[in-house]
Structures are given as structure tokens and as C-alpha cells.
mmCIF file of C-alpha atoms in Angstrom:
data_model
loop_
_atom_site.group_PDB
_atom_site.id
_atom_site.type_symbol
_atom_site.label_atom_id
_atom_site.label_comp_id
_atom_site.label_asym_id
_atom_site.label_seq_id
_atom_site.Cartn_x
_atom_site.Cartn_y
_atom_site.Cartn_z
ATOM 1 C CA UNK G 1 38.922 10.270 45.185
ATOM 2 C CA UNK G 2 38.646 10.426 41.234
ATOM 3 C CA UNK G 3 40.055 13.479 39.511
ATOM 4 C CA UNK G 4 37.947 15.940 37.807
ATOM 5 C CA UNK G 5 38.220 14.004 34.691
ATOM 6 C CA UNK G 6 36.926 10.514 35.749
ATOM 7 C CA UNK G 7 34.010 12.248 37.321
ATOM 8 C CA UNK G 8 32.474 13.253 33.851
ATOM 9 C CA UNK G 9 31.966 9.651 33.298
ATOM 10 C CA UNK G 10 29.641 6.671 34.526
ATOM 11 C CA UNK G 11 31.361 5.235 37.813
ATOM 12 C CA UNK G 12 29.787 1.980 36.786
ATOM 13 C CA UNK G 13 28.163 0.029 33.568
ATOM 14 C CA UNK G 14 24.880 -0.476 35.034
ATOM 15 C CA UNK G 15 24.485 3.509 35.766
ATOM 16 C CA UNK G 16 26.183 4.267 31.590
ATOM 17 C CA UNK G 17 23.416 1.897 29.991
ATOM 18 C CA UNK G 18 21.335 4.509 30.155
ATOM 19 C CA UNK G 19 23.349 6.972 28.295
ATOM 20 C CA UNK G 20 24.022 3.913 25.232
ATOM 21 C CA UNK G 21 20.305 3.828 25.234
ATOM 22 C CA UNK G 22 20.126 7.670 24.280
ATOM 23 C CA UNK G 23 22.685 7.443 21.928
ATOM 24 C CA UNK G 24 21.261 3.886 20.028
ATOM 25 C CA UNK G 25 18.462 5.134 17.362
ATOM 26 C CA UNK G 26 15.584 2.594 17.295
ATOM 27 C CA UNK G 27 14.747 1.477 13.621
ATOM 28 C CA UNK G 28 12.179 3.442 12.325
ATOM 29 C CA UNK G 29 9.242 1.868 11.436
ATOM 30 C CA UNK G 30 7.897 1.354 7.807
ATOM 31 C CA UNK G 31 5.244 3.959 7.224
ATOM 32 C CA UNK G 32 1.648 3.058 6.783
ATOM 33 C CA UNK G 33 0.738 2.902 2.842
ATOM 34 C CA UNK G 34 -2.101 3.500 1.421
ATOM 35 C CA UNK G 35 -3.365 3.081 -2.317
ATOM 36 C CA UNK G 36 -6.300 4.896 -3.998
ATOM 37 C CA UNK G 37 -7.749 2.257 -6.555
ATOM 38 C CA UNK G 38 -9.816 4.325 -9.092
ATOM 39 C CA UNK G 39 -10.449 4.506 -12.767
ATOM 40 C CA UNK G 40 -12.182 3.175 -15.166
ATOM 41 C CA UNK G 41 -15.325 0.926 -15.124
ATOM 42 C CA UNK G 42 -14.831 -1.898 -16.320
ATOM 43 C CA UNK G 43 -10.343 -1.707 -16.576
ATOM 44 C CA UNK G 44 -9.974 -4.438 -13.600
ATOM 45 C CA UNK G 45 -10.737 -2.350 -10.133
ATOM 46 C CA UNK G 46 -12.023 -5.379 -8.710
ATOM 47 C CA UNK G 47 -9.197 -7.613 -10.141
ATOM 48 C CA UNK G 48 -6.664 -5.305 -8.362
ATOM 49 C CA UNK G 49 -8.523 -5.123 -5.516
ATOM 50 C CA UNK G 50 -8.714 -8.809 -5.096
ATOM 51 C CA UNK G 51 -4.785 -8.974 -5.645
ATOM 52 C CA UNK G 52 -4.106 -6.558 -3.102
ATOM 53 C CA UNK G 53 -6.572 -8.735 -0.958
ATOM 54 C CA UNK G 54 -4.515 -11.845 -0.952
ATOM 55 C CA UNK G 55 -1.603 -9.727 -0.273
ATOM 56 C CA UNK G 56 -3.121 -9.105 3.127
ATOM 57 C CA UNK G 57 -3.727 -5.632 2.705
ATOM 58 C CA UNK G 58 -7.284 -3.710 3.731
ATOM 59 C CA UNK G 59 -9.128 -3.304 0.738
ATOM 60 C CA UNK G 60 -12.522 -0.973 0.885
ATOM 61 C CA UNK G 61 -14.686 -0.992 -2.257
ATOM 62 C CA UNK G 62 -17.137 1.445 -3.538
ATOM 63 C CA UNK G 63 -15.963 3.966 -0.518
ATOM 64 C CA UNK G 64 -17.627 7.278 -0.918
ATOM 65 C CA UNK G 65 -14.764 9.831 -0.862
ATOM 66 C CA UNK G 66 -15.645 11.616 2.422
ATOM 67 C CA UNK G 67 -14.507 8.715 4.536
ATOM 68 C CA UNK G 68 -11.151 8.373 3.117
ATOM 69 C CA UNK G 69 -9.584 10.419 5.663
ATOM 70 C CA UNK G 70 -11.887 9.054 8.779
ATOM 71 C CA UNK G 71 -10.385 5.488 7.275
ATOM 72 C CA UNK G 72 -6.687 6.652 6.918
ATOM 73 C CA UNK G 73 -6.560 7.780 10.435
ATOM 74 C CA UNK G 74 -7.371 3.853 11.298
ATOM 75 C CA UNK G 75 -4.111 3.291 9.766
ATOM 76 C CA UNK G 76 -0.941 2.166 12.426
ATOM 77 C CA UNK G 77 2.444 1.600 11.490
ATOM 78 C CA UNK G 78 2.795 -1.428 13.766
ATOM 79 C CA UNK G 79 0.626 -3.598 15.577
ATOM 80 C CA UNK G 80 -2.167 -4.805 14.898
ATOM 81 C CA UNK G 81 -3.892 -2.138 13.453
ATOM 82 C CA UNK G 82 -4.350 -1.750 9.657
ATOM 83 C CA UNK G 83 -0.677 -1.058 8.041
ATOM 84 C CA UNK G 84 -1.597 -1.148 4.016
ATOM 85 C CA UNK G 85 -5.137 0.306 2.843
ATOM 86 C CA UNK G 86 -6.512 0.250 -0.263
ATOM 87 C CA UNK G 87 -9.666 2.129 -1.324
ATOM 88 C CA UNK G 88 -11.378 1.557 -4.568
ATOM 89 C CA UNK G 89 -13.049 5.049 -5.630
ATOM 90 C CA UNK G 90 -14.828 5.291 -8.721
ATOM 91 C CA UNK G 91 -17.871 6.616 -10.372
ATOM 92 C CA UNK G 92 -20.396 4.015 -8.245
ATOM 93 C CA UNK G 93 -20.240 6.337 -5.962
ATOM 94 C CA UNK G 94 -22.297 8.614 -7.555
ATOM 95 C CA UNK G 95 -22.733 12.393 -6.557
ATOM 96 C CA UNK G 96 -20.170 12.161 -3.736
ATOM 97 C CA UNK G 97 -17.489 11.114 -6.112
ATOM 98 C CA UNK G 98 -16.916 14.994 -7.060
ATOM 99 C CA UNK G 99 -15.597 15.204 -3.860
ATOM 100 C CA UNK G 100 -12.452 13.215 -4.091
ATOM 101 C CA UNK G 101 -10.227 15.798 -5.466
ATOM 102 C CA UNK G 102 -10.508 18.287 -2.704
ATOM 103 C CA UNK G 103 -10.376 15.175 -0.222
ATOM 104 C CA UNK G 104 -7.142 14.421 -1.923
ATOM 105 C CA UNK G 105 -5.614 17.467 -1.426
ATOM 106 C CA UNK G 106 -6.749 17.770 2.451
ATOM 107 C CA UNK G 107 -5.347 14.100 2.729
ATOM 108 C CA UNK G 108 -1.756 16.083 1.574
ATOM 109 C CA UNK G 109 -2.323 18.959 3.792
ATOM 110 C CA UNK G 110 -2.543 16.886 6.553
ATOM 111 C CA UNK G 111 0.430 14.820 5.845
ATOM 112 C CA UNK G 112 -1.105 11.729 4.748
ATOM 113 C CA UNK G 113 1.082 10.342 2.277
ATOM 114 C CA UNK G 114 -1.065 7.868 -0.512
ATOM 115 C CA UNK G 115 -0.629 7.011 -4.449
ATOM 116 C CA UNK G 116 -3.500 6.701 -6.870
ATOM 117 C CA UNK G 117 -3.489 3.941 -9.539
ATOM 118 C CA UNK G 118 -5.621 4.385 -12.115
ATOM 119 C CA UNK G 119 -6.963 1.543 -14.476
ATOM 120 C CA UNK G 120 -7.544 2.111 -17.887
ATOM 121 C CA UNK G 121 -8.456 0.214 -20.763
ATOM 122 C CA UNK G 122 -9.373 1.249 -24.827
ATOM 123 C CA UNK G 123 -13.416 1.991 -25.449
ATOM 124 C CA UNK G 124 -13.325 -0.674 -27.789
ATOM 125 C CA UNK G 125 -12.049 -2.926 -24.605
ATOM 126 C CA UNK G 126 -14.636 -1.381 -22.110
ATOM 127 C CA UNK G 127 -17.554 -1.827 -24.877
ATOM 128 C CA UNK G 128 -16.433 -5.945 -25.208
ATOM 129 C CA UNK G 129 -16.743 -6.421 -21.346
ATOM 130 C CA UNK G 130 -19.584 -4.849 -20.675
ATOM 131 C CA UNK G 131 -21.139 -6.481 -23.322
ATOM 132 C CA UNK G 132 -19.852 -9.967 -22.227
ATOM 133 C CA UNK G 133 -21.280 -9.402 -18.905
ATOM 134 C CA UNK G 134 -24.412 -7.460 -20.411
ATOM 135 C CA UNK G 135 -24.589 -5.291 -17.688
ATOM 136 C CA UNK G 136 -25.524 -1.197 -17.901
ATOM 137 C CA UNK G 137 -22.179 1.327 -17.282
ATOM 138 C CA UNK G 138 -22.682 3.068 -14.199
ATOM 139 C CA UNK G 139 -23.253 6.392 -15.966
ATOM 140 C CA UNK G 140 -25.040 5.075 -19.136
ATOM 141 C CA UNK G 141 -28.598 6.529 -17.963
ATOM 142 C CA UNK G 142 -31.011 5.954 -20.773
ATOM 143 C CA UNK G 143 -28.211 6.077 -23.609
ATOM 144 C CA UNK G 144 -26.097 4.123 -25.517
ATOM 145 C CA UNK G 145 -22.852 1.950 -23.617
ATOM 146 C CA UNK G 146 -20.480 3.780 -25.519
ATOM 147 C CA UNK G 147 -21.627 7.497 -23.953
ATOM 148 C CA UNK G 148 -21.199 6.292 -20.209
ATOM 149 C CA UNK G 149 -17.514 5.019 -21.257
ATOM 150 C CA UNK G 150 -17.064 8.887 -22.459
ATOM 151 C CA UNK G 151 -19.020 10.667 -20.060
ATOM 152 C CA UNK G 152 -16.951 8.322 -17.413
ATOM 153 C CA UNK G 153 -13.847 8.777 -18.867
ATOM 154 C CA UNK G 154 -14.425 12.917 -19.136
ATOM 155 C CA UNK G 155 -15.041 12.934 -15.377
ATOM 156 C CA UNK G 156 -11.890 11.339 -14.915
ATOM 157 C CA UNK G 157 -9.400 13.237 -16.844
ATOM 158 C CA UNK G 158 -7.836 15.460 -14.402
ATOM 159 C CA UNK G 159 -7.794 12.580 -11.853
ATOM 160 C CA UNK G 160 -5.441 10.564 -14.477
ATOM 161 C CA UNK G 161 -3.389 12.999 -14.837
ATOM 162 C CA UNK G 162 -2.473 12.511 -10.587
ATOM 163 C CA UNK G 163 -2.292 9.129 -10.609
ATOM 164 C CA UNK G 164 0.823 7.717 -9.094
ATOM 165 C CA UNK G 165 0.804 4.541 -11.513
ATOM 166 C CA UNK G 166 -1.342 3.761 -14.140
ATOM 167 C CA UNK G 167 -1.846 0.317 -15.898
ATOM 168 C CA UNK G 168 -3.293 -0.111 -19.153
ATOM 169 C CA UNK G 169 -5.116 -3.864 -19.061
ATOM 170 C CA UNK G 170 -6.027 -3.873 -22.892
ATOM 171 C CA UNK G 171 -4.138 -6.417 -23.663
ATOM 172 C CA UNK G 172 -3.399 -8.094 -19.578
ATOM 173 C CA UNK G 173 -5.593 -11.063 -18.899
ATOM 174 C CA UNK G 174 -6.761 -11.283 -15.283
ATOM 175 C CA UNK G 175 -3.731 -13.135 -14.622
ATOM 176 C CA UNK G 176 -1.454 -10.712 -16.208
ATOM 177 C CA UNK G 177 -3.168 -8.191 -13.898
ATOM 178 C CA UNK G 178 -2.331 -9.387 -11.214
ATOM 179 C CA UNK G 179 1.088 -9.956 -11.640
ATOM 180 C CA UNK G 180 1.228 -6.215 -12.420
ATOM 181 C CA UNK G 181 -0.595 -5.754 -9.412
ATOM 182 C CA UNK G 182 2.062 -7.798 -7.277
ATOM 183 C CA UNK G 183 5.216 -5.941 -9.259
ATOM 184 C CA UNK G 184 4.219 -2.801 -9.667
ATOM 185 C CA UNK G 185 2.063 -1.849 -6.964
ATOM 186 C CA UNK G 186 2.636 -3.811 -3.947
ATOM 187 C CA UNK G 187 6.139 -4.173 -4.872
ATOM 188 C CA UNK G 188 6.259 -8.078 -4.612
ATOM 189 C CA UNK G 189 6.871 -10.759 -6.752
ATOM 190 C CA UNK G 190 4.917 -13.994 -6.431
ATOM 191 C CA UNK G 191 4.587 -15.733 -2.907
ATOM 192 C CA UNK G 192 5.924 -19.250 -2.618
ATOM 193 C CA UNK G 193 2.755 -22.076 -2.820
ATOM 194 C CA UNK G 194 1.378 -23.090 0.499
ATOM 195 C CA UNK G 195 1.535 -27.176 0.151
ATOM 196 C CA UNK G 196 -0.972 -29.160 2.387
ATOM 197 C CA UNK G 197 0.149 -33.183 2.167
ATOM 198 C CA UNK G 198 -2.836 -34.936 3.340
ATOM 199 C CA UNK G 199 -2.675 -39.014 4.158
ATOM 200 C CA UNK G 200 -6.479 -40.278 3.651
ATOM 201 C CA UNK G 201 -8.130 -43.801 3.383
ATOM 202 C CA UNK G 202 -9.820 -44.406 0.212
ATOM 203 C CA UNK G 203 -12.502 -46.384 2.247
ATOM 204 C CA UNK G 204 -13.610 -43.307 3.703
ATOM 205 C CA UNK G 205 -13.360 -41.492 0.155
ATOM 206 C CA UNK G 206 -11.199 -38.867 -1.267
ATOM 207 C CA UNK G 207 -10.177 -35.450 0.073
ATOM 208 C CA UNK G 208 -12.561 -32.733 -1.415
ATOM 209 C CA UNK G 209 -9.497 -30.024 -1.966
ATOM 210 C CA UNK G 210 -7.412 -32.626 -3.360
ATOM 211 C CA UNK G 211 -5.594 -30.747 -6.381
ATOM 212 C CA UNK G 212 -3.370 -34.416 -6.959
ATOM 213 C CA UNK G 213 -3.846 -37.750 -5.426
ATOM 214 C CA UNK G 214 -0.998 -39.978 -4.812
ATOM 215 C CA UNK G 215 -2.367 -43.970 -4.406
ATOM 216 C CA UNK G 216 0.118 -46.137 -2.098
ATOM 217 C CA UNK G 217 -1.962 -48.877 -2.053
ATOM 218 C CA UNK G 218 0.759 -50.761 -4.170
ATOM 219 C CA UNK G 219 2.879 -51.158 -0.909
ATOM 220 C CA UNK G 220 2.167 -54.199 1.020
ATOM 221 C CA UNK G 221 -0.330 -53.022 4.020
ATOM 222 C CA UNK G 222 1.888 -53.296 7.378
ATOM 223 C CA UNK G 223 -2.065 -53.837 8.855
ATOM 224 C CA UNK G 224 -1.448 -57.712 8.206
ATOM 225 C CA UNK G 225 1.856 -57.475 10.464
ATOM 226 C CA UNK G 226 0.741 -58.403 13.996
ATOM 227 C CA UNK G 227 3.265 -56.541 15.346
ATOM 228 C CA UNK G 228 2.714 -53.173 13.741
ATOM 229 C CA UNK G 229 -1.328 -53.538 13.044
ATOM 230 C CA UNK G 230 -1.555 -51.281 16.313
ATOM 231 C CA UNK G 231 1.052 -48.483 15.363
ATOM 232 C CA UNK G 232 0.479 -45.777 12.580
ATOM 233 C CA UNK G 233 2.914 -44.638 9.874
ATOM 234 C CA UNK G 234 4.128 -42.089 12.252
ATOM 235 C CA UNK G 235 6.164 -44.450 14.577
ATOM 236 C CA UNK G 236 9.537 -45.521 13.298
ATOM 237 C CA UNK G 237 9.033 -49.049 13.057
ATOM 238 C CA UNK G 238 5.850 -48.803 10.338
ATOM 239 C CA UNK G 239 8.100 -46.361 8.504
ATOM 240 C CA UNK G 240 11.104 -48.339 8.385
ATOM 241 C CA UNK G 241 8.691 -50.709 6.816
ATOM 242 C CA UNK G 242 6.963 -49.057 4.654
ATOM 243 C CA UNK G 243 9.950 -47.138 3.079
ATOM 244 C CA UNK G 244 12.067 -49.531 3.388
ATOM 245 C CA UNK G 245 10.119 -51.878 0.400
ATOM 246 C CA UNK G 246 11.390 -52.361 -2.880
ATOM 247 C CA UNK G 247 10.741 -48.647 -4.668
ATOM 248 C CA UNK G 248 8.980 -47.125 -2.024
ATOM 249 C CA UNK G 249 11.679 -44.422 -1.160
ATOM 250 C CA UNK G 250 12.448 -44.375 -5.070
ATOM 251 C CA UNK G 251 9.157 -43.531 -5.737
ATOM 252 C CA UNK G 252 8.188 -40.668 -3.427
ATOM 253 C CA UNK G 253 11.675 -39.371 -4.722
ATOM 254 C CA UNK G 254 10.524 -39.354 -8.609
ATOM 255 C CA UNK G 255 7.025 -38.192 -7.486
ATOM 256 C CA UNK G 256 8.171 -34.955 -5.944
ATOM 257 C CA UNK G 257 11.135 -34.284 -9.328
ATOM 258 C CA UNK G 258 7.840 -34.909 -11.518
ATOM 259 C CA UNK G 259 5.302 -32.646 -9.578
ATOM 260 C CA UNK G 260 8.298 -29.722 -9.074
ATOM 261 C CA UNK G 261 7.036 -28.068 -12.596
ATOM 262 C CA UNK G 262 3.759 -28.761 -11.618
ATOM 263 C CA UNK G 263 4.418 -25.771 -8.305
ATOM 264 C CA UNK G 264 6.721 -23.997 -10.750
ATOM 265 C CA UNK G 265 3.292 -23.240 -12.927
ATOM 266 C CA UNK G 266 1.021 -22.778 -10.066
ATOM 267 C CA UNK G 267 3.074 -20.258 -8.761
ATOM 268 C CA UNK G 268 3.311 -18.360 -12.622
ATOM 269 C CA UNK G 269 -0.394 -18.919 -12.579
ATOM 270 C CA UNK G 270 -1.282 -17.171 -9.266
ATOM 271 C CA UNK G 271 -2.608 -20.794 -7.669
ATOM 272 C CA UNK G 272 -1.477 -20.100 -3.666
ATOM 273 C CA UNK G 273 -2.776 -22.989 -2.080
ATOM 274 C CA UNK G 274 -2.075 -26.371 -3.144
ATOM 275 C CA UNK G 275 -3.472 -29.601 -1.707
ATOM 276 C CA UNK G 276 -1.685 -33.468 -2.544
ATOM 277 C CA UNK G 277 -3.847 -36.303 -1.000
ATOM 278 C CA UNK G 278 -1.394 -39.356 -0.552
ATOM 279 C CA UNK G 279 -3.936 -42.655 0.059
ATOM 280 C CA UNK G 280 -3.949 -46.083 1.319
ATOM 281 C CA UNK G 281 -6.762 -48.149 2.674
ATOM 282 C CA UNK G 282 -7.423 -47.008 5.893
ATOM 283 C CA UNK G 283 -5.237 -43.910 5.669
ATOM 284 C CA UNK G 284 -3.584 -45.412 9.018
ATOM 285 C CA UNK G 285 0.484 -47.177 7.837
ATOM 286 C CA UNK G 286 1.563 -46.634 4.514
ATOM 287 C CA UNK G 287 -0.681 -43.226 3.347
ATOM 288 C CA UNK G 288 0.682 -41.526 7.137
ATOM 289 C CA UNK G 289 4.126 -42.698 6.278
ATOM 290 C CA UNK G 290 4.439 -41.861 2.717
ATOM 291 C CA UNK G 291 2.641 -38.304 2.987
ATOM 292 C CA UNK G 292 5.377 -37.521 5.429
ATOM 293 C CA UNK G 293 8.363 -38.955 3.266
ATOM 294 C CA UNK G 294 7.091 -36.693 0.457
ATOM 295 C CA UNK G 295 6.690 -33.373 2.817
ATOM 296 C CA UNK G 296 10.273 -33.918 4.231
ATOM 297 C CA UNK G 297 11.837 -33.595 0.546
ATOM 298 C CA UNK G 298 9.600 -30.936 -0.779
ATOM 299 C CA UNK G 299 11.224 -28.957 2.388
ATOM 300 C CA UNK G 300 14.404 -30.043 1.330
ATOM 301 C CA UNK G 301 13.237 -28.144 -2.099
ATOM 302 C CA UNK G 302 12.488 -24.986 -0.052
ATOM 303 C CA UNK G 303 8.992 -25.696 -0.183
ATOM 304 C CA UNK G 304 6.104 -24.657 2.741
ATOM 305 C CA UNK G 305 4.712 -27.908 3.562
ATOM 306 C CA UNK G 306 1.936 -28.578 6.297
ATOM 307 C CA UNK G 307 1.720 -32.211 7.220
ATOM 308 C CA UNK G 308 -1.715 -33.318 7.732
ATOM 309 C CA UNK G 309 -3.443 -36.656 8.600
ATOM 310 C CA UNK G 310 -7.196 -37.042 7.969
ATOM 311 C CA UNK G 311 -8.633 -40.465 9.021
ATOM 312 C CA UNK G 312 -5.631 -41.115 11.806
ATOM 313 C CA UNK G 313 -7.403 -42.627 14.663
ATOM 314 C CA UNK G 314 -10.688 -43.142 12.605
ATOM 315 C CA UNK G 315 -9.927 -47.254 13.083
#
């Protein structure tokens, strides 16, 4: 028998794992978040909207303020469910946009936790856009541009004075919006590119999404090689001969250090997806085994590189 003592404790691990288990504390998940895009017409709604877009969250445009808390309750914090949500609220919506203060504050009451940015530009800003677009403001009725910008930005006062963050896109190009978008808002910086390497055959003409196109046809065409007309550029032996020619493995080495400031700007610039078409003839030997020689050392590079082959198998 076990003395008093030892019979406080688990006789055995299996029969203690359940008291570790209700000591260990789960990591908590990361709350849902959810923006409320407003202010005003014509200060870059859409623009941030489309930012937030390719940042994978929700976005909802033109909601009427009533459903904001029907759409919040969609809102998960894992899963599959909607995690970020972003609603763009403005003026468009007419007569039921007087109701987004007191939705606001019943959004707090019941614990839903949300930040308004509000988008603001000069009148003199406003007045240039809408007239480069020559389109009416949304609350310009039968007067003059420059009394829907005040009437708007009247209506809007108290709600600027809530907002969470506000940006100021005067002087930010839709570019520069963005970025503010990513830093400021969603808290990211900018997402690595997405490379696509694509092997074609010129015969069969070029790759529409092609952003560069790399032409191998100065190799000498392991097709006229009895012995490797049959294979592709993805078995060893084409490879070996292919990149094993006089420059070949030089070259796709000073092709990738010349395109690396290339991806540098596409990433300042916002370009995500980015598409380099490596051809040969038939797009079957020297295309296949260059396009992969070229995605192997942009991963060396840290780069996200997809490896396709469009006309393999065509012959």
C-alpha cells in the first residue's frame, strides 16, 4: 500500500495526462478584425479597398449601414469563415447612411471590436478628380461640384473625428496608397513576387502573360541527338547537355543577377505576379531545361518560383 501522500498523485502517466492538459493554456486565437472604410468621395475608398482585397481580406462596398452588424457576426476567428472584413461606408448609400453612427455604437455595446479609416483629400484635390473622370459627386444634386464636396464633407465631420486612422492622399499616388494601405492599416509590408518560369516553343507562339522572355534557341537543339530526341529537358541526360555547353550555366547565372532589380522594383511598385517565358523551338530540351536551371537559383535568392512547362508533350 502507498502512504497517504503518494495517493494525492497519478499512480500512472497515462491517468496524469489529463491533469497536464488542464494545466497547458491553448494559444489564443487572433481576434477577428474588422475595418470600416469611409470618407470622402473621391480620397481613394476604392483604392484601399482594392489593397485590402489582394491582402485576402473580405471587402464589402457601398454596404448600407444596417447590415454591418448582420455581416460582423459572419466573422470567425479560425477556419474557414471570414477572419478580416472590410466595409466601405460612405455617402452612396444615401438616406441609410445617417444610420451608421448609432450602428457604431451598438457594434461597441455588443463587443464588436472595429477601427474606422477615414480618407481624406483637399477640395482643390476632390474638384481635379472628379473633373478628370467628369463624373457628378454623389451629393451634388442640381449644383455646382464644389457644394457636394462641402455638403459631403459637413455630413462627415463628427464621423472624422472617430476614425481610428486617417490618411490624407493629397499628395499619395495610387501607388503610394497602397503602400499606406499595407503599413498602416493591415499592418504589412509588401509580399514577396509570385514568379511563374514558363518553358514554351516559339513555333507554337509566345506566352500571353509573359512579363520577360528569355530565347535559348542559341544552344545547340539536343532534338538532332538520336539518343536524347525522345527525352525532354527534365531527364538528367538532356540537362547535362544542355547546361553543360559552353555559357549555358554562365548565362542563366547572369540572367537571374540582371533581372534581381528588375523583382526588387516590382515589388516597390505593387506588381505581385510575375511571369518569365524561357523559349526554344519546340519548348521540349533546352527551353524545359533552362526554365528549370533559372527557377532553382531564383530559390536559392529566396524567391517563390512555380515551375511550369507549356508545350511539354505537344510533339
Amino acid at each position: 500500500m502507498t502512504s497517504g501522500s503518494d495517493e494525492t498523485r497519478p499512480p500512472t502517466v497515462p491517468e496524469g495526462i489529463p491533469m497536464l492538459d488542464d494545466a497547458a493554456r491553448l494559444p489564443e486565437a487572433d481576434p477577428p478584425e474588422l475595418l470600416i472604410i469611409t470618407g470622402m468621395s473621391g480620397a481613394g475608398r476604392s483604392r484601399t479597398a482594392a489593397a485590402l482585397e489582394d491582402l485576402d481580406w473580405y471587402v464589402v462596398d457601398n454596404l448600407p449601414p444596417r447590415m454591418l452588424a448582420a455581416l460582423a457576426r459572419m466573422m470567425t476567428p479560425t477556419g474557414g469563415g471570414v477572419h478580416r472584413l472590410a466595409a466601405v461606408v460612405d455617402v452612396r448609400s444615401g438616406e441609410f447612411f445617417a444610420e451608421l453612427v448609432a450602428v457604431l455604437d451598438e457594434l461597441r455595446l455588443q463587443g464588436t471590436d472595429y477601427r474606422i479609416v477615414f480618407l481624406d483629400a483637399t477640395d482643390e484635390t476632390l474638384v481635379r478628380r472628379y473633373e478628370s473622370v467628369r463624373r457628378p459627386h454623389p451629393l451634388q444634386g442640381d449644383g455646382r461640384l464644389l457644394d457636394g464636396i462641402t455638403a459631403e464633407r459637413r455630413l462627415l465631420t463628427h464621423l472624422r473625428r472617430r476614425a481610428d486612422v486617417l490618411i490624407d492622399t493629397t499628395d499619395l499616388s495610387v501607388h503610394d496608397l497602397a503602400r499606406k494601405v499595407r503599413e498602416v492599416v493591415a499592418g504589412e509590408s509588401a509580399r514577396p513576387l509570385r514568379l511563374s518560369v514558363v518553358s514554351f516553343g516559339f513555333k507554337y507562339g509566345l506566352p500571353l502573360d509573359a512579363d520577360h522572355v528569355v530565347d535559348v534557341r542559341f544552344l545547340t537543339n539536343p532534338y538532332w541527338v538520336t539518343e536524347l530526341r525522345h527525352l525532354t529537358g527534365q531527364d538528367a541526360a538532356v540537362r547535362e547537355y544542355v547546361l553543360g555547353q559552353d555559357g549555358a550555366s554562365a548565362f542563366a547565372d547572369r540572367y537571374v543577377d540582371a533581372i534581381a532589380p528588375v523583382l526588387d522594383g516590382y515589388i516597390n511598385e505593387l506588381k505581385p505576379f510575375v511571369t518569365i517565358a524561357v523559349g526554344c523551338t519546340g519548348g521540349k530540351h533546352r527551353s524545359v531545361a533552362m526554365a528549370e536551371a533559372i527557377s532553382a537559383r531564383l530559390r536559392e535568392r529566396g524567391q517563390s518560383v512555380r515551375t511550369l512547362h507549356r508545350d511539354l508533350g505537344r510533339e
